[in-house]
PDB file of C-alpha atoms in Angstrom:
ATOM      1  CA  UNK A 267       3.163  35.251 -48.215  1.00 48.00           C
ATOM      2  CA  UNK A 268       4.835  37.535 -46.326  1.00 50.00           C
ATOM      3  CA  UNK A 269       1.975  38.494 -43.998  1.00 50.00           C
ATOM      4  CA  UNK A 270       1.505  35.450 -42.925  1.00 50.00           C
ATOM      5  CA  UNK A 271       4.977  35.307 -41.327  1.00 52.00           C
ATOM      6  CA  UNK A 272       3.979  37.754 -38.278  1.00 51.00           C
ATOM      7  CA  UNK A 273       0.815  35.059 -37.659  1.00 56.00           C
ATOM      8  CA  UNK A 274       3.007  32.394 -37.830  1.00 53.00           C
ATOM      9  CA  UNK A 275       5.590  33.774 -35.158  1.00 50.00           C
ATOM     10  CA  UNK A 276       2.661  35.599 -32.889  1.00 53.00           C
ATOM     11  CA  UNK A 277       0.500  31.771 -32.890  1.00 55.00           C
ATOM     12  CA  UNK A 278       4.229  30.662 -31.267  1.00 52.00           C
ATOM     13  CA  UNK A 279       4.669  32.819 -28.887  1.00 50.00           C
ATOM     14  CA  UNK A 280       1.257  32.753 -27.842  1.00 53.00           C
ATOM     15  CA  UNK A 281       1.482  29.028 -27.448  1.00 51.00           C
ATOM     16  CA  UNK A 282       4.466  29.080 -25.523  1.00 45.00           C
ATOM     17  CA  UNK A 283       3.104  32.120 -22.678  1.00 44.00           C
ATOM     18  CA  UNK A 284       0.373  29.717 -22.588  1.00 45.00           C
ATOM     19  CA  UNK A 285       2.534  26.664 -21.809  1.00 42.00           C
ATOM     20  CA  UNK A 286       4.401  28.884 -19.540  1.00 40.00           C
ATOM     21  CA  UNK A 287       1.674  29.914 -17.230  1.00 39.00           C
ATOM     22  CA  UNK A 288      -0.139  26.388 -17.312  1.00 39.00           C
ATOM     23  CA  UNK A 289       2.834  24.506 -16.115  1.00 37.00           C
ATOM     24  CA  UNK A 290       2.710  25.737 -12.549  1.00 35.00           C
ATOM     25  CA  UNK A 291      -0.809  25.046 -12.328  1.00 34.00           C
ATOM     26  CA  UNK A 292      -0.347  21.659 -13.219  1.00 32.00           C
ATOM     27  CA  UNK A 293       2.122  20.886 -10.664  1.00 35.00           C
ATOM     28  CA  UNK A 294       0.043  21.617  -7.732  1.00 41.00           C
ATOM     29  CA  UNK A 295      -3.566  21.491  -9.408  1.00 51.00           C
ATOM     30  CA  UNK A 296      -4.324  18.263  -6.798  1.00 84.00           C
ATOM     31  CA  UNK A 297      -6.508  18.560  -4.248  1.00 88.00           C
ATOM     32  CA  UNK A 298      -7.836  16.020  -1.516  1.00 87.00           C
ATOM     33  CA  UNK A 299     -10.571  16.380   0.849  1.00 87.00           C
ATOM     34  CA  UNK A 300      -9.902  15.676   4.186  1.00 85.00           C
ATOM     35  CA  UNK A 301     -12.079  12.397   5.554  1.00 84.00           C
ATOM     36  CA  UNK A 302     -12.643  11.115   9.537  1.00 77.00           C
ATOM     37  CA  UNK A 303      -9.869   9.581  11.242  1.00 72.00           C
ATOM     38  CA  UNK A 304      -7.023  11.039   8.382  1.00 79.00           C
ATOM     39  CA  UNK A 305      -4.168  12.674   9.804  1.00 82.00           C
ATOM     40  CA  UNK A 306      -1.366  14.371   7.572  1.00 80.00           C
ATOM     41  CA  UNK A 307       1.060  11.667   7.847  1.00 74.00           C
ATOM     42  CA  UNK A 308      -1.378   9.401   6.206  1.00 77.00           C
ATOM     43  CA  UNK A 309      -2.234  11.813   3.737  1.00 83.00           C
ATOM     44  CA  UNK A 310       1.508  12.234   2.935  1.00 78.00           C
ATOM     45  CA  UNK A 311       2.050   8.646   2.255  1.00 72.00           C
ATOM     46  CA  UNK A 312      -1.136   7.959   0.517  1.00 79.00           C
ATOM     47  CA  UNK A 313       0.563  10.700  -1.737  1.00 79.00           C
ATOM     48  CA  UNK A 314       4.183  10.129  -2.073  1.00 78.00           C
ATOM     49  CA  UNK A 315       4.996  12.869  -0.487  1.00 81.00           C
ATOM     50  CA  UNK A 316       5.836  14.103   3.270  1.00 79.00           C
ATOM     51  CA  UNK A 317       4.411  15.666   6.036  1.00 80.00           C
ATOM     52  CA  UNK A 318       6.824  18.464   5.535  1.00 81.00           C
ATOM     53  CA  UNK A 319       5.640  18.813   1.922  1.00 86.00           C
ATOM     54  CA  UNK A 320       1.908  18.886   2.836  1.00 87.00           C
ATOM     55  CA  UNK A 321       2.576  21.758   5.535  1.00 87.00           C
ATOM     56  CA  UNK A 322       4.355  23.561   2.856  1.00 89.00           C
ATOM     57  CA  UNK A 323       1.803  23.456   0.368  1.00 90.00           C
ATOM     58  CA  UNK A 324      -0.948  24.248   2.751  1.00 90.00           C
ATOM     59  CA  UNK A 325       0.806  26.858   4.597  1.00 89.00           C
ATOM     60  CA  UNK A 326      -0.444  25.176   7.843  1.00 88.00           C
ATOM     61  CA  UNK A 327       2.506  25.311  10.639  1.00 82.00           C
ATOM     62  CA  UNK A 328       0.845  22.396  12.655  1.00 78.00           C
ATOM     63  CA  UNK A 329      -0.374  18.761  11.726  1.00 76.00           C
ATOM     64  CA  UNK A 330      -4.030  19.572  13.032  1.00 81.00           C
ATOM     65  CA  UNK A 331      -6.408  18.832  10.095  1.00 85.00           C
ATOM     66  CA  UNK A 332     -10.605  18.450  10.351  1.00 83.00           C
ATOM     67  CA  UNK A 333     -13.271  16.546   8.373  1.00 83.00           C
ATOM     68  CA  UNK A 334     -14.346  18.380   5.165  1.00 83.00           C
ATOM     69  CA  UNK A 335     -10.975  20.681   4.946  1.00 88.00           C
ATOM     70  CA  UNK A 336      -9.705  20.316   1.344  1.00 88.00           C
ATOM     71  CA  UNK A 337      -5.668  19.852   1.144  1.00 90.00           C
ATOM     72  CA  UNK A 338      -3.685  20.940  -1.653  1.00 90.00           C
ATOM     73  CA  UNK A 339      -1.385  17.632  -2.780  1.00 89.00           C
ATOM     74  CA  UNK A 340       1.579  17.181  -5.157  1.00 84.00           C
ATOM     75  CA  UNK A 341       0.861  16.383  -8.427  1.00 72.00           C
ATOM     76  CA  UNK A 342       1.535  12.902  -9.656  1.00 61.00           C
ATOM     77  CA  UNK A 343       4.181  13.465 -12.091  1.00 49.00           C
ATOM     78  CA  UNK A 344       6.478  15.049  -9.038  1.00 52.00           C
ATOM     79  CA  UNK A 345       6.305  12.013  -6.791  1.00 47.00           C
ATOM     80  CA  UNK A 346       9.210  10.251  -8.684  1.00 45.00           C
ATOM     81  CA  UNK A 347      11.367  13.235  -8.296  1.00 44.00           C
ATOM     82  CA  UNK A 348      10.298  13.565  -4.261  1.00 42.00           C
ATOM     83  CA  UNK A 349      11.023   9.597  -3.576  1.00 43.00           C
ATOM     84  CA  UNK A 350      14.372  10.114  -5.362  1.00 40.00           C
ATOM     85  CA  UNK A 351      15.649  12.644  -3.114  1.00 40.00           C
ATOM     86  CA  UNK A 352      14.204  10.942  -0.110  1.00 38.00           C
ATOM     87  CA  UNK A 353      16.211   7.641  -1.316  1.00 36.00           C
ATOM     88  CA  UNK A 354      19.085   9.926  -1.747  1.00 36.00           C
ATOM     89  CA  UNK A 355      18.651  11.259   2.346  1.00 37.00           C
ATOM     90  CA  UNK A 356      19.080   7.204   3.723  1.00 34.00           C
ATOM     91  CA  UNK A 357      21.524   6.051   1.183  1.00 36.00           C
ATOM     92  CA  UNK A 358      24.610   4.772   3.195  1.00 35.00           C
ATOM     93  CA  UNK A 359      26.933   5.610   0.557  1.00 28.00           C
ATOM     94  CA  UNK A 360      25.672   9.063   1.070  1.00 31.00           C
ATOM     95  CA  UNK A 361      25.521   9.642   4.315  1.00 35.00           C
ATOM     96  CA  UNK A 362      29.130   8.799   4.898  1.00 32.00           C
ATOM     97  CA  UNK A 363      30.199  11.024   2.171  1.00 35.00           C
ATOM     98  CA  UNK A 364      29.236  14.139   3.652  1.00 33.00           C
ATOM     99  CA  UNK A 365      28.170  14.156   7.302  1.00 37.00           C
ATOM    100  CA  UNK A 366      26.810  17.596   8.461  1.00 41.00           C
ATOM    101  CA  UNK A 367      27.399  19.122  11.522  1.00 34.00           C
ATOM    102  CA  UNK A 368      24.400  17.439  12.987  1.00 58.00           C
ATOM    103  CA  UNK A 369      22.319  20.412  13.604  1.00 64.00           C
ATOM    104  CA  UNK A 370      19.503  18.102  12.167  1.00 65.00           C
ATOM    105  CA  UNK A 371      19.980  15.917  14.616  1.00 72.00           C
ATOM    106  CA  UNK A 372      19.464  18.591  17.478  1.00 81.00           C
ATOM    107  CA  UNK A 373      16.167  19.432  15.053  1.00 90.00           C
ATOM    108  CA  UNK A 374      14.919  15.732  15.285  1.00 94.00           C
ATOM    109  CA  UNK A 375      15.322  15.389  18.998  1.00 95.00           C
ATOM    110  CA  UNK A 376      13.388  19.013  19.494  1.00 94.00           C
ATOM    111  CA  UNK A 377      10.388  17.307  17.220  1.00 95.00           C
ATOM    112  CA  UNK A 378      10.648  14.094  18.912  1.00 97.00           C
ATOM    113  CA  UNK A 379      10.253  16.020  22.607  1.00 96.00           C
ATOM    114  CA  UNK A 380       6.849  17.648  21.103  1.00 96.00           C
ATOM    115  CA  UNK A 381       5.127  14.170  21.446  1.00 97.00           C
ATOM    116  CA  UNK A 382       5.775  13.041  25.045  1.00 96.00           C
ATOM    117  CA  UNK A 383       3.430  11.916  26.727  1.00 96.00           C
ATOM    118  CA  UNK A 384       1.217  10.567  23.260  1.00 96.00           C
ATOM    119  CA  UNK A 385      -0.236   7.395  24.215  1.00 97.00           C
ATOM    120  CA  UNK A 386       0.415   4.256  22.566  1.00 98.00           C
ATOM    121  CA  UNK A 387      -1.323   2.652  20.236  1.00 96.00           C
ATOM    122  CA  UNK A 388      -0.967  -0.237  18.006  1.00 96.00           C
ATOM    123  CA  UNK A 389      -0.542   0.921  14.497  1.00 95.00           C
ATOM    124  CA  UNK A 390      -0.853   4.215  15.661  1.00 95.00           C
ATOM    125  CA  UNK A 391       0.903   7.109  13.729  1.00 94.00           C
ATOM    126  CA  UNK A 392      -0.169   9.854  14.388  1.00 92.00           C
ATOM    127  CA  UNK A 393      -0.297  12.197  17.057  1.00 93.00           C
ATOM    128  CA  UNK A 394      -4.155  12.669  17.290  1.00 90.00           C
ATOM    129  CA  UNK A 395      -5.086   9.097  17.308  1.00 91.00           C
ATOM    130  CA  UNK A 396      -1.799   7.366  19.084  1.00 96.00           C
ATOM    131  CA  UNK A 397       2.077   5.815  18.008  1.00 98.00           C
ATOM    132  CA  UNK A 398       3.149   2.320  18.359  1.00 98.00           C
ATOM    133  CA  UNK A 399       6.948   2.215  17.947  1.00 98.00           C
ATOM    134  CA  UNK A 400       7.875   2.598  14.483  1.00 98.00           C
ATOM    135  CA  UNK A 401       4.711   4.983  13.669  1.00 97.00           C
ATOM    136  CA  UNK A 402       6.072   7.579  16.140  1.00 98.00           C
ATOM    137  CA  UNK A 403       9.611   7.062  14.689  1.00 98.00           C
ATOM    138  CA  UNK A 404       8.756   7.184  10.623  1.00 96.00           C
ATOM    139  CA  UNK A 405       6.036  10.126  11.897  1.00 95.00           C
ATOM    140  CA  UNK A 406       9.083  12.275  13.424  1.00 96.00           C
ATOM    141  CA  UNK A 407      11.872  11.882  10.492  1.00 95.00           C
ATOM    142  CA  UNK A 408       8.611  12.092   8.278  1.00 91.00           C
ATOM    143  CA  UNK A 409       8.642  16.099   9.161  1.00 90.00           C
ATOM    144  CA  UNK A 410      11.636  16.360   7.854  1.00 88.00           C
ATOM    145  CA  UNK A 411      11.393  15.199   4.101  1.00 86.00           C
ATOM    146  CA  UNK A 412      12.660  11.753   5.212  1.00 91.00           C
ATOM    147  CA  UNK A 413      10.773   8.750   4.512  1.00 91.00           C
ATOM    148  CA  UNK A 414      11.331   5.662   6.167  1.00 95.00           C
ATOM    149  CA  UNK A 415       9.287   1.953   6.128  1.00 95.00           C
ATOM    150  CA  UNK A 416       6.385   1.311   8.561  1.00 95.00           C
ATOM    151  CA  UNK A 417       7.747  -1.721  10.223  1.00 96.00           C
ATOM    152  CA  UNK A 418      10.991  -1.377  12.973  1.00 97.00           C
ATOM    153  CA  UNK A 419      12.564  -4.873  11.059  1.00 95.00           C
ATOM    154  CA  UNK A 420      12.247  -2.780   8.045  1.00 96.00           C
ATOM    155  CA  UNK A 421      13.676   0.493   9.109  1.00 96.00           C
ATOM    156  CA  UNK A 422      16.249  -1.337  11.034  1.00 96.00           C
ATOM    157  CA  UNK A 423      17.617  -1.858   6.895  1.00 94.00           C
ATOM    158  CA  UNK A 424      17.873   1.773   6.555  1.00 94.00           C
ATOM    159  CA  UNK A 425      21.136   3.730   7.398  1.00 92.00           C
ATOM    160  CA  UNK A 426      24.553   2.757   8.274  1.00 92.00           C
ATOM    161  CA  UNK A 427      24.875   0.555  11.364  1.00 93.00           C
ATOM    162  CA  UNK A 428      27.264   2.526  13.818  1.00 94.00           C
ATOM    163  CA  UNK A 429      28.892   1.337  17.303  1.00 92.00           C
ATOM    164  CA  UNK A 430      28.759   5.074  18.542  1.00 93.00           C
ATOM    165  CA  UNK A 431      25.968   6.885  18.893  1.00 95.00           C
ATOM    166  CA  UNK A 432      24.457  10.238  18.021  1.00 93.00           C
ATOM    167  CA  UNK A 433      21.689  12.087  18.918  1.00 94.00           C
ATOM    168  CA  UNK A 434      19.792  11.275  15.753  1.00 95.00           C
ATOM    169  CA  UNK A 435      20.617   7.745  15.593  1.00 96.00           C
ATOM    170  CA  UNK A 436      17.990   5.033  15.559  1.00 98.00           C
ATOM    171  CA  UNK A 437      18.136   2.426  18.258  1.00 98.00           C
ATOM    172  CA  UNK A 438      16.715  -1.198  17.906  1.00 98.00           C
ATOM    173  CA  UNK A 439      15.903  -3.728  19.890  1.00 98.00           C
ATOM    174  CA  UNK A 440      14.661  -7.330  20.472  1.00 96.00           C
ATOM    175  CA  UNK A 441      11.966  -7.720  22.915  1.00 94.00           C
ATOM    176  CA  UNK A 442      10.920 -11.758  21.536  1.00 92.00           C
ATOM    177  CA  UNK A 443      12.981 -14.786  21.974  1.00 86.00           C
ATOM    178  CA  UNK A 444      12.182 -14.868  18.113  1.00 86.00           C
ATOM    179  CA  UNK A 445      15.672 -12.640  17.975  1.00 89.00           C
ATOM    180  CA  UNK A 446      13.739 -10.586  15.604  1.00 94.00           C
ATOM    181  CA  UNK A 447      13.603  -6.683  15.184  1.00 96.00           C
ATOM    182  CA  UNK A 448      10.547  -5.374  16.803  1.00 97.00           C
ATOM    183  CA  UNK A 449      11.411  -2.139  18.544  1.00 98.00           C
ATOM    184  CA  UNK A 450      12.795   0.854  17.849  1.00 99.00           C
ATOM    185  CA  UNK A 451      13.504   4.589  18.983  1.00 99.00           C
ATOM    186  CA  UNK A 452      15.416   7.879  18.773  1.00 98.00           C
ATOM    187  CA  UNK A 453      18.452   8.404  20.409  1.00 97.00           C
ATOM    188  CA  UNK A 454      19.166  11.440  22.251  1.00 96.00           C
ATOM    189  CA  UNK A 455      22.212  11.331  23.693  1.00 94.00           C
ATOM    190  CA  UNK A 456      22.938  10.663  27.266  1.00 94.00           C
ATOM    191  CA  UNK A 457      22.622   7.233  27.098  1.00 96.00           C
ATOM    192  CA  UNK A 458      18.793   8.274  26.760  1.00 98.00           C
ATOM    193  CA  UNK A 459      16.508   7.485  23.705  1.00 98.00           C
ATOM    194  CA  UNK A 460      12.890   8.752  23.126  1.00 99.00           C
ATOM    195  CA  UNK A 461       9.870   5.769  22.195  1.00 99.00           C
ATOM    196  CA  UNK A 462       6.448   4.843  22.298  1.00 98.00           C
ATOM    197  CA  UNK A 463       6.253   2.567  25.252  1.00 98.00           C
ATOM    198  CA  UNK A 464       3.382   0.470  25.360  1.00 96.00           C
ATOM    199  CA  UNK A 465       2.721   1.191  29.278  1.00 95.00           C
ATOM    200  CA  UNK A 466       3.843   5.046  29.242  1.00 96.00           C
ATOM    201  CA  UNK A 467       2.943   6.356  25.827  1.00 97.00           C
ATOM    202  CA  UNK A 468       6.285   8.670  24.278  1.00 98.00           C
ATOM    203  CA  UNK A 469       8.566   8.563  26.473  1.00 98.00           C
ATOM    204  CA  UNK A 470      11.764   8.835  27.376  1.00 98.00           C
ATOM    205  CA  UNK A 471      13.993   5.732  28.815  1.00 98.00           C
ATOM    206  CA  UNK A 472      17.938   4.694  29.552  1.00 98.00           C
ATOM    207  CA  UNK A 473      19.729   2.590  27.025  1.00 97.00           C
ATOM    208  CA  UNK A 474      20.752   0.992  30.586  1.00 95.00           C
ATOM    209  CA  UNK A 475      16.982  -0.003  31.529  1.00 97.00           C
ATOM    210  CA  UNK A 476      16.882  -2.996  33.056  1.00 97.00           C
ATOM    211  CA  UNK A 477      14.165  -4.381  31.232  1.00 97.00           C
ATOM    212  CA  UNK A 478      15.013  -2.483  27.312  1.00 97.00           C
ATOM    213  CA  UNK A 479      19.570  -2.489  28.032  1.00 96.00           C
ATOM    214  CA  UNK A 480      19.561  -6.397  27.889  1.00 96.00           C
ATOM    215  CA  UNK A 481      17.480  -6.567  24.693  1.00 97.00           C
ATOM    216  CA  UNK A 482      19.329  -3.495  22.999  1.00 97.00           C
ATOM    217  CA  UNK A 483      20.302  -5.046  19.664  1.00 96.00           C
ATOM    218  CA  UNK A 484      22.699  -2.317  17.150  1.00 96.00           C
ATOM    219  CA  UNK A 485      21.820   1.292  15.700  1.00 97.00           C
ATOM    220  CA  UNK A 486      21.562   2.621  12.721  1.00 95.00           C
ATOM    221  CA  UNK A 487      22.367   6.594  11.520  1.00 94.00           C
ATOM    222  CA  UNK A 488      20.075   8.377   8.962  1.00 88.00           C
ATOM    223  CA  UNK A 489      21.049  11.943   9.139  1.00 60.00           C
TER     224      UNK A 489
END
């Protein structure tokens, strides 16, 4: 009896080293391989996950991706955790409870710049193949860990509405004598906001355009 108390003990312990080294694997043991016309964004949503996230796990600074390259994705069982912090990042409640010092907006305005002159493209989001409006916004915030919906009416339910604005902010407009939600960009300050026009590609335009200032609707802060 009382040699089989070592076996006992040393079966343990060799279970648990074995649990222990497994468990990383299992956390990033996904792979995908990369198709024609994907892009990381939609890679990243396909997945739960962000842009941000992808780069990270591929050690790839860019978003430039090719036909046959194999990707390295987040495991399954993390994507709850991931969408719960990204819910956490828009929450109102949040947001007004502990405002930063808006360096990310200065971050979000530098990323935003990197696209000018991107031509449009309905349902376009990404960079290689084109932005429509709410692509190139959800695209930008996308590379850094935020998520937001696809749509402009739907983003324009994110946030906090505000009366002054931020670099950062989201501005919204309403182009359709529908009164509905169907534009949207980045403001930058200076009475100036950053968009995918549909003539001019990314761009950047005054909140006092004359054809965009009269159909300026409210805007809405994530960061």
């Amino acid at each position: 009896m009382k040699n089989q108390q070592p076996t006992k003990f040393g079966m343990m312990w060799g279970m648990i080293f074995f649990l222990s080294l497994s468990f990383p694997q299992i956390s990033e043991a996904g792979t995908y391989l990369v198709k024609r016309g994907d892009c990381l964004w939609k890679i990243a949503r396909m997945h739960r996950t962000s842009v941000q996230e992808l780069q990270k796990l591929n050690k790839i600074k860019g978003t430039l991706i090719h036909p046959g390259q194999i990707l390295k994705v987040p495991d399954p069982l993390n994507h709850q955790k991931t969408n719960q912090t990204a819910a956490e990042r828009i929450n109102p409640i949040s947001r007004q409870q502990s405002h930063p010092a808006r360096k990310e907006d200065s971050d979000v305005i530098t990323t935003a710049r990197r696209f000018i002159g991107i031509p449009y493209r309905y349902g376009g989001a990404c960079p290689e193949t084109g932005f429509d409006c709410s692509g190139f916004v959800q695209y930008v915030f996308s590379l850094h860990g935020i998520k937001l919906p696809r749509t402009a009416s739907s983003q324009a339910a994110t946030g906090i509405q505000v009366a002054d604005l931020a670099p950062g902010d989201l501005v919204f407009f309403s182009t359709e004598k529908t009164g509905l939600i169907d534009h949207v960009g980045i403001y930058m300050g200076n009475n100036a906001f950053i968009h995918a026009s549909r003539s001019k590609g990314i761009t950047i335009t005054p909140l006092q355009d004359t054809w965009y200032g009269p159909r300026y609707a409210f805007a809405r802060r994530l960061l």
